[in-house]
Amino acid sequence: MGSLVKMMVAVIGVLNICRSISMVRSEANTNVTTIVLCNSGVYAKSDPFAASLAYVLAELEAVTPSRSGHDYYTISPYPNAFAYGHAACKPTLSTADCTTCLQAAEKAIFSSCNTRIGARSVLHVCTIRYEQYPFTE
């Protein structure tokens, strides 16, 4: 009888541990691990590049998190002022955490590189970059 009680206590303990493990939550680490890099060239707010950049950044944030591997390159569709972009998150991140990280990366870019024709932000689990010229990483 004593061994049956011990076994039941052990099973209940294991079930409680399993239940608490499933309740563990994590958040995207949005700490900047390197300095945000800025291109030295600038654009005016009225420049057509501003619209191209807005398009590229919106597409990177919308598509990258749901893409297999969280890795995406894009180009703006406006031929008078192309903007090129790349974003990536660690493949193990959830879609929501990738989105959160990319938003933080974009915020870091604009706090350091506002109106620059190129910039890159590398956070702990994601990166985002845009330029006025084609590139690969």
C-alpha positions as a Markdown table, in Angstrom:
| # | Residue | x | y | z |
|---|---|---|---|---|
| 1 | Met | 0.0 | 0.0 | 0.0 |
| 2 | Gly | 2.9 | 2.4 | 0.9 |
| 3 | Ser | 4.5 | 1.9 | -2.6 |
| 4 | Leu | 1.1 | 2.7 | -4.3 |
| 5 | Val | 0.8 | 6.0 | -2.4 |
| 6 | Lys | 4.4 | 6.9 | -3.3 |
| 7 | Met | 3.8 | 6.1 | -6.9 |
| 8 | Met | 0.6 | 8.3 | -7.0 |
| 9 | Val | 2.5 | 11.2 | -5.3 |
| 10 | Ala | 5.3 | 10.8 | -7.9 |
| 11 | Val | 2.8 | 10.8 | -10.8 |
| 12 | Ile | 0.9 | 13.9 | -9.4 |
| 13 | Gly | 4.3 | 15.6 | -9.0 |
| 14 | Val | 5.3 | 14.9 | -12.6 |
| 15 | Leu | 1.9 | 16.1 | -13.9 |
| 16 | Asn | 2.3 | 19.3 | -11.9 |
| 17 | Ile | 5.8 | 19.9 | -13.3 |
| 18 | Cys | 4.5 | 19.3 | -16.9 |
| 19 | Arg | 1.6 | 21.7 | -16.4 |
| 20 | Ser | 3.9 | 24.4 | -15.1 |
| 21 | Ile | 6.3 | 23.9 | -18.0 |
| 22 | Ser | 3.5 | 24.5 | -20.5 |
| 23 | Met | 2.7 | 27.8 | -18.7 |
| 24 | Val | 6.2 | 29.2 | -19.2 |
| 25 | Arg | 6.2 | 32.2 | -21.4 |
| 26 | Ser | 9.1 | 34.0 | -23.1 |
| 27 | Glu | 9.4 | 37.2 | -24.9 |
| 28 | Ala | 11.6 | 38.3 | -27.8 |
| 29 | Asn | 15.0 | 39.6 | -26.7 |
| 30 | Thr | 15.0 | 43.1 | -28.3 |
| 31 | Asn | 18.3 | 44.2 | -26.8 |
| 32 | Val | 20.6 | 45.9 | -29.4 |
| 33 | Thr | 23.7 | 43.8 | -29.5 |
| 34 | Thr | 25.6 | 46.0 | -32.0 |
| 35 | Ile | 25.6 | 49.6 | -32.8 |
| 36 | Val | 23.0 | 50.6 | -35.3 |
| 37 | Leu | 24.8 | 51.4 | -38.6 |
| 38 | Cys | 23.8 | 54.4 | -40.7 |
| 39 | Asn | 24.6 | 55.3 | -44.3 |
| 40 | Ser | 26.1 | 58.8 | -44.5 |
| 41 | Gly | 23.7 | 59.8 | -47.3 |
| 42 | Val | 20.4 | 61.5 | -46.4 |
| 43 | Tyr | 17.0 | 62.0 | -48.1 |
| 44 | Ala | 14.5 | 64.7 | -47.7 |
| 45 | Lys | 11.0 | 63.9 | -46.3 |
| 46 | Ser | 9.5 | 64.9 | -49.7 |
| 47 | Asp | 11.9 | 62.7 | -51.6 |
| 48 | Pro | 10.3 | 59.8 | -53.5 |
| 49 | Phe | 12.7 | 57.5 | -51.6 |
| 50 | Ala | 10.7 | 58.1 | -48.4 |
| 51 | Ala | 7.6 | 56.4 | -50.0 |
| 52 | Ser | 9.8 | 53.5 | -51.2 |
| 53 | Leu | 11.4 | 53.1 | -47.8 |
| 54 | Ala | 8.0 | 53.1 | -46.1 |
| 55 | Tyr | 6.8 | 50.4 | -48.5 |
| 56 | Val | 9.9 | 48.2 | -47.9 |
| 57 | Leu | 9.8 | 48.4 | -44.1 |
| 58 | Ala | 6.1 | 47.7 | -44.0 |
| 59 | Glu | 6.6 | 44.6 | -46.2 |
| 60 | Leu | 9.6 | 43.4 | -44.2 |
| 61 | Glu | 7.6 | 43.6 | -41.0 |
| 62 | Ala | 4.5 | 42.0 | -42.6 |
| 63 | Val | 6.1 | 39.1 | -44.5 |
| 64 | Thr | 9.3 | 38.1 | -42.7 |
| 65 | Pro | 7.7 | 36.7 | -39.5 |
| 66 | Ser | 5.3 | 34.4 | -41.4 |
| 67 | Arg | 7.9 | 33.3 | -43.9 |
| 68 | Ser | 9.6 | 29.9 | -43.5 |
| 69 | Gly | 13.0 | 30.5 | -41.8 |
| 70 | His | 12.0 | 34.2 | -41.0 |
| 71 | Asp | 14.3 | 35.5 | -43.8 |
| 72 | Tyr | 13.1 | 37.9 | -46.5 |
| 73 | Tyr | 14.5 | 40.3 | -49.1 |
| 74 | Thr | 12.4 | 42.9 | -50.9 |
| 75 | Ile | 12.5 | 45.8 | -53.2 |
| 76 | Ser | 10.1 | 48.7 | -53.6 |
| 77 | Pro | 7.9 | 48.8 | -56.7 |
| 78 | Tyr | 8.6 | 52.5 | -57.4 |
| 79 | Pro | 11.2 | 52.9 | -60.2 |
| 80 | Asn | 11.9 | 56.6 | -59.5 |
| 81 | Ala | 13.5 | 55.8 | -56.2 |
| 82 | Phe | 14.2 | 52.2 | -55.4 |
| 83 | Ala | 14.7 | 51.0 | -51.8 |
| 84 | Tyr | 16.0 | 47.5 | -51.0 |
| 85 | Gly | 15.5 | 45.7 | -47.8 |
| 86 | His | 16.3 | 42.6 | -45.8 |
| 87 | Ala | 15.0 | 41.3 | -42.5 |
| 88 | Ala | 15.6 | 38.1 | -40.6 |
| 89 | Cys | 14.8 | 36.5 | -37.3 |
| 90 | Lys | 16.2 | 33.4 | -35.6 |
| 91 | Pro | 14.2 | 30.5 | -37.1 |
| 92 | Thr | 13.2 | 29.3 | -33.7 |
| 93 | Leu | 11.2 | 32.5 | -32.9 |
| 94 | Ser | 7.5 | 32.5 | -33.0 |
| 95 | Thr | 5.8 | 34.7 | -35.6 |
| 96 | Ala | 4.7 | 37.2 | -32.8 |
| 97 | Asp | 8.2 | 37.4 | -31.3 |
| 98 | Cys | 9.7 | 37.9 | -34.7 |
| 99 | Thr | 7.3 | 40.8 | -35.4 |
| 100 | Thr | 8.0 | 42.3 | -32.0 |
| 101 | Cys | 11.8 | 42.1 | -32.6 |
| 102 | Leu | 11.6 | 43.6 | -36.1 |
| 103 | Gln | 9.5 | 46.5 | -34.7 |
| 104 | Ala | 12.1 | 47.2 | -32.1 |
| 105 | Ala | 14.9 | 47.0 | -34.8 |
| 106 | Glu | 13.0 | 49.6 | -36.9 |
| 107 | Lys | 12.6 | 51.8 | -33.9 |
| 108 | Ala | 16.3 | 51.6 | -33.2 |
| 109 | Ile | 17.1 | 52.5 | -36.8 |
| 110 | Phe | 14.9 | 55.6 | -36.8 |
| 111 | Ser | 16.2 | 56.8 | -33.4 |
| 112 | Ser | 19.7 | 56.8 | -34.8 |
| 113 | Cys | 19.5 | 57.0 | -38.6 |
| 114 | Asn | 16.4 | 59.2 | -39.4 |
| 115 | Thr | 16.4 | 60.3 | -43.0 |
| 116 | Arg | 19.4 | 58.2 | -44.0 |
| 117 | Ile | 19.4 | 56.4 | -47.3 |
| 118 | Gly | 20.6 | 53.2 | -45.6 |
| 119 | Ala | 20.7 | 51.7 | -42.2 |
| 120 | Arg | 21.1 | 48.4 | -40.3 |
| 121 | Ser | 20.0 | 47.3 | -36.9 |
| 122 | Val | 21.1 | 44.1 | -35.4 |
| 123 | Leu | 19.3 | 42.9 | -32.3 |
| 124 | His | 19.8 | 39.7 | -30.3 |
| 125 | Val | 17.4 | 37.6 | -32.3 |
| 126 | Cys | 16.7 | 39.7 | -35.4 |
| 127 | Thr | 18.1 | 42.1 | -37.9 |
| 128 | Ile | 16.7 | 44.6 | -40.4 |
| 129 | Arg | 18.5 | 46.5 | -43.1 |
| 130 | Tyr | 17.6 | 48.9 | -45.9 |
| 131 | Glu | 19.7 | 50.6 | -48.6 |
| 132 | Gln | 19.3 | 52.6 | -51.8 |
| 133 | Tyr | 21.2 | 50.0 | -53.7 |
| 134 | Pro | 20.9 | 46.2 | -54.0 |
| 135 | Phe | 22.7 | 44.0 | -51.5 |
| 136 | Thr | 23.0 | 40.5 | -50.1 |
| 137 | Glu | 24.1 | 39.5 | -46.6 |
